[in-house]
Coordinates of C-alpha atoms and ligand atoms in Angstrom, one line a residue:
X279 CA 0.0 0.0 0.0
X280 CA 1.3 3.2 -0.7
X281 CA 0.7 5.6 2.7
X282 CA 0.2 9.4 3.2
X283 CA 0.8 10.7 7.0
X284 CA 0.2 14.0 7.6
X285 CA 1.5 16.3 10.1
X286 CA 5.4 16.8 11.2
X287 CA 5.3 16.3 14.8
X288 CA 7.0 13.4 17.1
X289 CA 3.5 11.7 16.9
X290 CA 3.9 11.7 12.9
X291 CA 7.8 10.4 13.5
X292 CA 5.9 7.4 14.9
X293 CA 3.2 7.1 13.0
X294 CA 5.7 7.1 10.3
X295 CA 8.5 4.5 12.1
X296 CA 5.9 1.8 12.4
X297 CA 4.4 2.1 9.1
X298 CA 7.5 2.2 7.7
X299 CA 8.5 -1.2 8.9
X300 CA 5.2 -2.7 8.1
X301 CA 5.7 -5.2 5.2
X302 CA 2.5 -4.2 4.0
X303 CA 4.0 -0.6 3.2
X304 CA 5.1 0.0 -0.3
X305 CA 6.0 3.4 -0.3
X306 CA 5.1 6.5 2.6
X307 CA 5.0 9.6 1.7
X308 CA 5.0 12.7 5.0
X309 CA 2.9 15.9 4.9
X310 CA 5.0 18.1 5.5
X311 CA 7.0 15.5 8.1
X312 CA 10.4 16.6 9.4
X313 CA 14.0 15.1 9.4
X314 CA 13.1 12.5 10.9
X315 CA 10.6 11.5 8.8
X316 CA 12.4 12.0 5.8
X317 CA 14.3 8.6 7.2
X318 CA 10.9 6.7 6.5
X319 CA 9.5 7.9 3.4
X320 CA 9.2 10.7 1.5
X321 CA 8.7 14.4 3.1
X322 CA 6.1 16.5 0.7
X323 CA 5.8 20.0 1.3
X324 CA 2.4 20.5 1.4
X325 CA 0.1 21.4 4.0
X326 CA -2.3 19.1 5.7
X327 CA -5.1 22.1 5.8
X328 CA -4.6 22.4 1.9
X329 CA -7.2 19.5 1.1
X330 CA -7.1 20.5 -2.9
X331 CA -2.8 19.8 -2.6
X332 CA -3.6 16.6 -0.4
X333 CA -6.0 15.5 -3.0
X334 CA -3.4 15.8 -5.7
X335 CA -0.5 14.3 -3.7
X336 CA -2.9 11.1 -3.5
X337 CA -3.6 11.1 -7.2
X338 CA 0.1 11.7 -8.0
X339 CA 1.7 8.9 -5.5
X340 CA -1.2 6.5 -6.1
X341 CA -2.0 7.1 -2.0
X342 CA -3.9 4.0 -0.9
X343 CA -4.1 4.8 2.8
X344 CA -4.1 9.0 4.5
X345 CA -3.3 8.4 8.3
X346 CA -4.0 11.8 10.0
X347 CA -1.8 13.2 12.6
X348 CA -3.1 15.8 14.0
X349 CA -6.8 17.7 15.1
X350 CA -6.9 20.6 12.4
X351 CA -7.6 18.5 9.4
X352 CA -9.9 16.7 11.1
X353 CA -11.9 19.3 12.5
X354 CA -11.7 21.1 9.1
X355 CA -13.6 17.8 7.5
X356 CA -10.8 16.2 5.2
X357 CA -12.3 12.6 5.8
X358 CA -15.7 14.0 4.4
X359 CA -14.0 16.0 1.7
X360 CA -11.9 12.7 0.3
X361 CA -14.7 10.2 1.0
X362 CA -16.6 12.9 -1.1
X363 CA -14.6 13.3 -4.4
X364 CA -14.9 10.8 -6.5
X365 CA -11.6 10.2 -7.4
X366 CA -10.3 9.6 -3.7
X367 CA -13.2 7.9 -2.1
X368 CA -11.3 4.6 -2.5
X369 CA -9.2 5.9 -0.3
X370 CA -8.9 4.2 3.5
X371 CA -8.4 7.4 5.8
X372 CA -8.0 6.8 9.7
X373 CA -9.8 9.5 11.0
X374 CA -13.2 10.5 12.0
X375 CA -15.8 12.7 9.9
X376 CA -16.2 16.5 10.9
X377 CA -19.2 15.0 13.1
X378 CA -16.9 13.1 15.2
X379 CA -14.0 15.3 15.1
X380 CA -16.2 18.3 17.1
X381 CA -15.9 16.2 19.9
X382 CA -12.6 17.7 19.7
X383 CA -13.5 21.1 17.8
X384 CA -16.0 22.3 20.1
X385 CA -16.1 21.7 24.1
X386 CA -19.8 22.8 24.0
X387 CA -20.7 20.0 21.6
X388 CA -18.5 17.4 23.9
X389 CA -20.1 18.6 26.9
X390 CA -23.9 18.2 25.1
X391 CA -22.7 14.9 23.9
X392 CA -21.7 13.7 27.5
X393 CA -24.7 15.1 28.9
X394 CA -26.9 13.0 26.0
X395 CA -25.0 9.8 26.9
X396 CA -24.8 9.8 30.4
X397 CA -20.9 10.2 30.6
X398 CA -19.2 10.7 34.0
X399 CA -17.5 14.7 33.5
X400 CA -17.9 18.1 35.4
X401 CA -21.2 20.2 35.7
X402 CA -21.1 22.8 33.4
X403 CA -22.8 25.9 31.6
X404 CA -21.9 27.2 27.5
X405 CA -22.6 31.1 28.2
X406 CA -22.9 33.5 25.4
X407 CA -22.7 37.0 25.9
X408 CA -26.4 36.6 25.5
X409 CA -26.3 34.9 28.5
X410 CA -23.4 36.3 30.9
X411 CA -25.8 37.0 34.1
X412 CA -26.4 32.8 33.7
X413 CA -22.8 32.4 33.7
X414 CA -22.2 34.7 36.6
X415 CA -25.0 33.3 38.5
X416 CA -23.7 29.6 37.3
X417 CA -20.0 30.7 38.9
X418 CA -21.3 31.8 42.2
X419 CA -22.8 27.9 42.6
X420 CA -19.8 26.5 41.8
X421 CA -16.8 26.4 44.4
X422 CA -12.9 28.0 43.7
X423 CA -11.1 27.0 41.2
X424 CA -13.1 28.3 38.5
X425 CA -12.7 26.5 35.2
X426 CA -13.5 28.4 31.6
X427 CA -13.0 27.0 28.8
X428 CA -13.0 28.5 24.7
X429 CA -15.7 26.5 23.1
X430 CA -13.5 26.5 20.1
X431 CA -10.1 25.1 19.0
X432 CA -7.1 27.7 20.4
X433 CA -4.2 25.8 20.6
X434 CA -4.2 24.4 24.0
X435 CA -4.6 27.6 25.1
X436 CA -8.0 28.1 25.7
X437 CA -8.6 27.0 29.3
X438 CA -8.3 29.4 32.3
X439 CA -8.4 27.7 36.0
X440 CA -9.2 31.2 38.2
X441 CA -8.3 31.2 41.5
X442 CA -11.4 33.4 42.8
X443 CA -14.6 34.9 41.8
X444 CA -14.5 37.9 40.4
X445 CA -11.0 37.1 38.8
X446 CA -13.6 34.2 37.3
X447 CA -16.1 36.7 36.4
X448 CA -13.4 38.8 34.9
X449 CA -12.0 36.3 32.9
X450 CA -15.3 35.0 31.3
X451 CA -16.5 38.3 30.2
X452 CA -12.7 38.9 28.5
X453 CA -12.9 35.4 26.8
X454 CA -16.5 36.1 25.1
X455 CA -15.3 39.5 24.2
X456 CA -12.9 38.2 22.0
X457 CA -9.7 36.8 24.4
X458 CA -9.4 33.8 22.5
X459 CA -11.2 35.3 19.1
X460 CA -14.0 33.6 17.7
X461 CA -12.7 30.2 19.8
X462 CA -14.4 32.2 22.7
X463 CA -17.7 33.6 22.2
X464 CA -19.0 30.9 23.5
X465 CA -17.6 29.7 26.8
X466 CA -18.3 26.4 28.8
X467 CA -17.7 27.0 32.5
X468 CA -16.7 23.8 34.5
X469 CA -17.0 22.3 37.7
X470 CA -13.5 21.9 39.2
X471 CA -12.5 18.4 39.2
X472 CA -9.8 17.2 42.1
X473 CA -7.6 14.2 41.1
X474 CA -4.8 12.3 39.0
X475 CA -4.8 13.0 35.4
X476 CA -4.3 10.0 32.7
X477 CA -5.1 9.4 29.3
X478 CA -7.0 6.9 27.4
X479 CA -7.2 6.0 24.1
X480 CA -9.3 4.1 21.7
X481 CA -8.9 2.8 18.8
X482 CA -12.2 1.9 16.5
X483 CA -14.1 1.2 13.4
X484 CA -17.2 2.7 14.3
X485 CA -18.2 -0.6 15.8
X486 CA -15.8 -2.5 17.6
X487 CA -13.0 -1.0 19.4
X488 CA -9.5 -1.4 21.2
X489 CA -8.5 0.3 24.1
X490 CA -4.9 1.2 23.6
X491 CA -2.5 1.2 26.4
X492 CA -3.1 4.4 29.0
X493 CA -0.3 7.2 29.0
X494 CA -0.2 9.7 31.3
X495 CA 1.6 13.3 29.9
X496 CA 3.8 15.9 31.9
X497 CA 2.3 19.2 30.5
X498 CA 4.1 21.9 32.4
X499 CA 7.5 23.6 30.9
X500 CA 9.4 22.9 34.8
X501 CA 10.2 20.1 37.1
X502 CA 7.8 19.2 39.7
X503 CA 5.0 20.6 37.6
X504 CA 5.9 24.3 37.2
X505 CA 5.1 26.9 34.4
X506 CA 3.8 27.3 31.7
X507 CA 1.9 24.4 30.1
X508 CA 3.3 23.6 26.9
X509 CA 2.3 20.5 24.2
X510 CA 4.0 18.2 26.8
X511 CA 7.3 17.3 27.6
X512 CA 6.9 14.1 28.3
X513 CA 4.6 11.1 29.4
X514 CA 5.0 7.3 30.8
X515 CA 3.3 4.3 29.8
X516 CA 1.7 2.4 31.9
X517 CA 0.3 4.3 34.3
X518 CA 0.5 2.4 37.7
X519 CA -3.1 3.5 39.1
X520 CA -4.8 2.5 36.0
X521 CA -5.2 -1.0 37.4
X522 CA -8.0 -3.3 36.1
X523 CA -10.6 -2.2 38.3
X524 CA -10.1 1.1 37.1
X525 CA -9.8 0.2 33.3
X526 CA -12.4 -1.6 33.8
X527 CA -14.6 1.5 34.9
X528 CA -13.4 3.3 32.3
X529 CA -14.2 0.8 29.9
X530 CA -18.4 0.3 31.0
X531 CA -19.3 4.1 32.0
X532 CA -17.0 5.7 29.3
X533 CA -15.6 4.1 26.6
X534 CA -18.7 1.7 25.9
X535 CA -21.5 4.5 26.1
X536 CA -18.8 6.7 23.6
X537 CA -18.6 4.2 20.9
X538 CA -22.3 3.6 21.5
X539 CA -23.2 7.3 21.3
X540 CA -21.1 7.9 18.2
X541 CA -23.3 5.1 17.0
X542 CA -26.9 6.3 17.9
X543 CA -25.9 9.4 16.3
X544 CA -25.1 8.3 13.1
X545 CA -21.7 9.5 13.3
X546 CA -19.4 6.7 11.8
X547 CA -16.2 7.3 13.8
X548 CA -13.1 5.4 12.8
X549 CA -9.6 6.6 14.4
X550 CA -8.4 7.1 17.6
X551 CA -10.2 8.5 20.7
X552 CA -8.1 10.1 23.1
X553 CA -10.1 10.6 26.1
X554 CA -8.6 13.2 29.1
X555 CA -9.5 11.8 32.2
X556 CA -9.5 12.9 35.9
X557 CA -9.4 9.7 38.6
X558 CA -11.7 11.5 41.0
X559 CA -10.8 9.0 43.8
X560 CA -10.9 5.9 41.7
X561 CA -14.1 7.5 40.1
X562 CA -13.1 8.4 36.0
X563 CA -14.5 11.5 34.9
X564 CA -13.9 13.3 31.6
X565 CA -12.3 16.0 31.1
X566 CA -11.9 16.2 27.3
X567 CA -12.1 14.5 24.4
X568 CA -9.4 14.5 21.7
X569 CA -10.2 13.2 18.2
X570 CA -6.5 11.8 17.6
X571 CA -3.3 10.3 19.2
X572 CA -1.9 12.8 21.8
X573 CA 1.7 14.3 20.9
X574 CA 4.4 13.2 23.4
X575 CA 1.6 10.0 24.5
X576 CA 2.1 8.3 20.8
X577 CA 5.7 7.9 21.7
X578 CA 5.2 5.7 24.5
X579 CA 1.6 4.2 23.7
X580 CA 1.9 3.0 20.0
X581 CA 5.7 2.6 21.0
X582 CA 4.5 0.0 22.9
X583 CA 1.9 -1.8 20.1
X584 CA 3.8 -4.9 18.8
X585 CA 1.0 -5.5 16.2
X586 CA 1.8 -4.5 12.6
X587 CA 0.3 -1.2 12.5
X588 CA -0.2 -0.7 8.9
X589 CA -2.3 -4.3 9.6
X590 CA -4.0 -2.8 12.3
X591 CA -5.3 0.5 11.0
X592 CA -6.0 -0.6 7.7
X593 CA -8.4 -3.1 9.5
X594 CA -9.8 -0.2 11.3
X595 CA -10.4 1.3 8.4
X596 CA -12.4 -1.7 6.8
X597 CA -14.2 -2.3 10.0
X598 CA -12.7 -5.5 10.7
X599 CA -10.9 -4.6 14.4
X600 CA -12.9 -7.3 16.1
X601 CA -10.1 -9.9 13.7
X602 CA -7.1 -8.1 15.6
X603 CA -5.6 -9.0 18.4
X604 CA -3.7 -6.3 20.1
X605 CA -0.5 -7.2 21.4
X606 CA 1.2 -4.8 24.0
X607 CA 4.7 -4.7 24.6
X608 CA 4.5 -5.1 29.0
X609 CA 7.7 -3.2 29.4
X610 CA 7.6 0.0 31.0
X611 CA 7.8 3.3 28.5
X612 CA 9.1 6.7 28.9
X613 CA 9.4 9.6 26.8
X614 CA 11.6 12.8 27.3
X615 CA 10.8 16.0 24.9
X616 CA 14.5 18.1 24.3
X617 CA 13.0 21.5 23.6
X618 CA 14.4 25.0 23.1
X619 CA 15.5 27.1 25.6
X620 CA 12.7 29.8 25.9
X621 CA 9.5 27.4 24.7
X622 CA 6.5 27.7 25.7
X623 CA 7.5 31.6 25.3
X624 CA 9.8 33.1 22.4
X625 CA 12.6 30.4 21.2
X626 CA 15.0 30.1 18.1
X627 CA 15.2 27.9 15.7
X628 CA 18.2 26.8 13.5
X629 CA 20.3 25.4 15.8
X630 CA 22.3 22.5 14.9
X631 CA 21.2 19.0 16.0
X632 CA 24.5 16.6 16.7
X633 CA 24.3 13.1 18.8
X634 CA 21.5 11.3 17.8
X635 CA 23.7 8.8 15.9
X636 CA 25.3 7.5 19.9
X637 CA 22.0 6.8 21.1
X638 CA 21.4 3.1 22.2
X639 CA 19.0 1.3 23.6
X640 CA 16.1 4.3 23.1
X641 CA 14.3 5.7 20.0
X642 CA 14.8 9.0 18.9
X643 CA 11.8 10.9 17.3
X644 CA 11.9 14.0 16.0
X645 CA 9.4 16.6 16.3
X646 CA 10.7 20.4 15.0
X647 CA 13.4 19.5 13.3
X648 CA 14.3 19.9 9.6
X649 CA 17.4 19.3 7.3
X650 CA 19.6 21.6 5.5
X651 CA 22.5 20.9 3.3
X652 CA 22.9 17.6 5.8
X653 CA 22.9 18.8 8.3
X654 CA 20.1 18.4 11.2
X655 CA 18.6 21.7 12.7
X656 CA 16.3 22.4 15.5
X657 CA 13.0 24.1 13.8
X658 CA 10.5 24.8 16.5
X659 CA 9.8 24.6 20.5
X660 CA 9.6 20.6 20.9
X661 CA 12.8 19.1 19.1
X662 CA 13.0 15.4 19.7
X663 CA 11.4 13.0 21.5
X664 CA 13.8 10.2 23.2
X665 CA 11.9 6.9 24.2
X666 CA 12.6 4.2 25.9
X667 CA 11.8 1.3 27.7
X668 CA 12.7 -1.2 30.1
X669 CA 11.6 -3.3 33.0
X670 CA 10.3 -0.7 35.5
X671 CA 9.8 2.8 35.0
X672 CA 13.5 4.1 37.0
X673 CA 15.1 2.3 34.4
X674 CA 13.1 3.3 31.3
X675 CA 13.8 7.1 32.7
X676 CA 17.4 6.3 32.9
X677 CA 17.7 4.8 29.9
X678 CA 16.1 7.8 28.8
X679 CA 18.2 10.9 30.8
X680 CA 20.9 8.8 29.5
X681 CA 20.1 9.7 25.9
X682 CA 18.6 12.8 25.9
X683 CA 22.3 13.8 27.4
X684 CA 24.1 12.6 24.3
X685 CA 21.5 14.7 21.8
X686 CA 23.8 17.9 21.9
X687 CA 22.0 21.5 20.5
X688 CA 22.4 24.9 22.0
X689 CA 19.5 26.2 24.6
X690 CA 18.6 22.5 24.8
X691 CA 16.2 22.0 27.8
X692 CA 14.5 18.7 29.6
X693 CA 12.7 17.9 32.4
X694 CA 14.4 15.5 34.0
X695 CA 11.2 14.2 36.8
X696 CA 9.2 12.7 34.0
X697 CA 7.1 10.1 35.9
X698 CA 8.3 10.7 39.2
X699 CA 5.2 12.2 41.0
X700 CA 3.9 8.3 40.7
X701 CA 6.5 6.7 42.4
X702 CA 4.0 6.3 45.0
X703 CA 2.1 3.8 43.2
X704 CA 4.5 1.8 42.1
X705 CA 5.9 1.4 45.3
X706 CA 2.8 0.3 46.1
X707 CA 2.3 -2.3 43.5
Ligands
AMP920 P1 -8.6 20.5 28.4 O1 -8.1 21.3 27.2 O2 -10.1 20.5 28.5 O3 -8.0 19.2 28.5 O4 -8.1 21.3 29.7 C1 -6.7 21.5 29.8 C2 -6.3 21.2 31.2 O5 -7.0 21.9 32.2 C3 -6.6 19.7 31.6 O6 -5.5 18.9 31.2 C4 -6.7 19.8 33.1 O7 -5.4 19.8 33.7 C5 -7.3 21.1 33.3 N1 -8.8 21.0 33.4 C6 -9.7 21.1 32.5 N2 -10.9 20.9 32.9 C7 -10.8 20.7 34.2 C8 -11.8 20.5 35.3 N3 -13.1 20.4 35.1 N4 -11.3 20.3 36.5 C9 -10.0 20.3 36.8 N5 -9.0 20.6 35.9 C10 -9.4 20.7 34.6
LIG921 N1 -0.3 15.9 24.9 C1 -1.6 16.4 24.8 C2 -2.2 16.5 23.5 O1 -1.7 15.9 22.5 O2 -3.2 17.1 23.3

């Protein structure tokens, strides 16, 4: 099969490593991938948002297969645009239609969908500013933290947690006045959930499904969980509280009435599902929905999938997932995100990549990187992803510090407690 991923992330440098060494890949072809995808296949420089290019790079390279990296295509409706063309709708594409993929797009939608189905997630409101005084008068039932939240996509941005009141008041009359742009002018104001944070994902054909392994991600920019919050810079696989009990939960009051909702909606979902969660005292509760794999979980959850992935997706695509068996590498996984100095803020790019060929026993993937004349440079805020795994987590981390030392590029910057904050548990287990 000739393969088309799009995106150029670390998630896309996976999706592309495992595709790659699937004998049932003929040729992959990376919109607009990086440097490290240009080890895989071939890097096209075209832009996933530019559906009429997209449609032409599948004409040109005979494109059997589009895998879909990341949420803006998706929200945009390329699976609806290439299932709709005539010339493309032979086309398998892992990813759901526009319907689907505003479980993503728009947290009002989500929330309404959660609400229909009877999923476990925060109280909430959508305010307008039709409809402020409700959202005051919603605020002042609630107790601090206040959580407000852009309706719309804004880059991972669009979630304030406000301390007090009237900051909270504050804050939600700025966001539907424009803070966010058009993301906010509608707002969904949240319940406060207190908890652990983990992530699921799902895998399905609109029918049957597979719950992938569970990742949990280290947001903030500093040790300890400090900063800014930034794309992620880095995440563990397992996670040691996700026992089978709780899976288990997860599975019967979340996952289950999903796929079952998506269905009684007439929405025919294939892809991934990446459901936030909050462990509310062993009790999952949603905080978001994600229509895709999460960039830095891929590098530790379909790190860990043994399975043949071109196999696997492809039989997602024909709705024949029940006929797979999903086998899990049991080691433990840990990624590391190098980024440059200054990220989440102002950075520089350019900077010239050296090291990667002395790494053993880990997997680099690269994320903003790019080539020129040869030579490797560093081309946004998260540069490369080094994974690894081993028999508990300690080791997979030093496996992993180990590695990420040897990857030399100036302003380079890694959190070096990825994972530790559940030491706890495994100490427990
Ligand atoms: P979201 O984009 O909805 O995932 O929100 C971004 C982050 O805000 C989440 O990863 C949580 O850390 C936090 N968050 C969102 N909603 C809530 C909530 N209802 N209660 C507590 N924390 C939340
Ligand atoms: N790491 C979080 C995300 O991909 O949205």
């Amino acid at each position: 099969m000739n393969i088309l991923v799009l995106g150029s992330g670390g998630r896309e440098h996976v999706f592309a490593t495992k595709i790659s060494q699937s004998p049932l890949c003929s040729q992959l072809f990376i919109a607009p991938g990086n440097a490290g995808t240009a080890n895989c296949g071939t890097n096209l420089a075209i832009s996933p948002l530019d559906f009429k290019a997209v449609a032409n790079a599948c004409i040109e390279h005979k494109i059997d297969m589009i895998v879909p990296g990341n949420e803006d295509p998706l929200v945009a409706g390329i699976v609806d645009f290439i299932q709709s063309e005539p010339s493309l709708k032979h086309i398998l594409i892992l990813g759901p239609p526009q319907a689907g993929a505003m479980l993503e797009g728009s947290k009002d939608y989500s929330k309404a969908f959660m609400k229909r189905h009877n999923i476990p997630t925060a109280a909430y409101l959508s305010v307008t500013l039709d409809n402020i005084q409700d959202g005051y008068q919603f605020l002042e039932s609630l107790e601090a933290p206040y959580v407000l939240k852009a309706d719309g996509l804004a880059a991972g941005k669009g979630v304030l947690i406000e301390p007090d009141i009237a900051q909270a008041k504050q804050s939600l009359k700025e966001m539907l006045e424009g803070k966010f742009g058009q993301a906010s002018s509608t707002v969904v104001i949240e319940e406060f959930l207190h908890g652990i944070e983990m992530s699921c994902f799902v895998l399905t054909d609109g029918v049957s499904y597979k719950i992938l392994p569970e990742a949990k991600d280290y947001k903030r920019i500093g040790e300890g969980d400090t900063g800014l919050n930034t794309g992620g810079m880095g995440a563990v696989s397992p996670v040691p509280f996700a026992d089978d009990a709780f899976m288990n939960l997860v599975k019967q009051s979340i996952v289950e009435p999903t796929i079952k909702g998506l269905q009684s909606e007439n929405i025919h979902y294939v892809g991934f599902i990446f459901i936030g969660l909050m462990n509310c005292n062993g009790v999952p509760k949603v905080i978001e929905y994600n229509c895709r794999m999460g960039d830095p979980e891929t590098e530790v959850v379909l790190h860990r999938i043994l399975n043949d992935h071109v196999e696997l997706y492809k039989a997602a695509c024909e709705k024949r997932l029940n006929l797979i068996e999903l086998k899990v590498n049991p080691q433990h996984a840990v990624t590391v995100f190098l980024v440059s100095g200054g990220y989440p803020e102002s950075f520089d790019k350019g900077f010239e990549i050296s090291g990667i060929e002395y790494v053993q026993s880990a997997t680099v993937y690269q994320a903003g990187t790019k080539l020129d004349n040869g030579k490797i440079l560093t081309n946004g805020g998260r540069v490369i992803a080094v994974t690894a795994s081993a028999t508990t987590m300690q080791q997979a981390l030093s496996l992993a510090m180990e590695n990420a030392e040897k990857i030399k590029f100036d302003k380079k910057y890694y959190r070096k407690d990825i994972g530790q904050d559940l030491k706890q548990y495994y100490e427990s287990i």
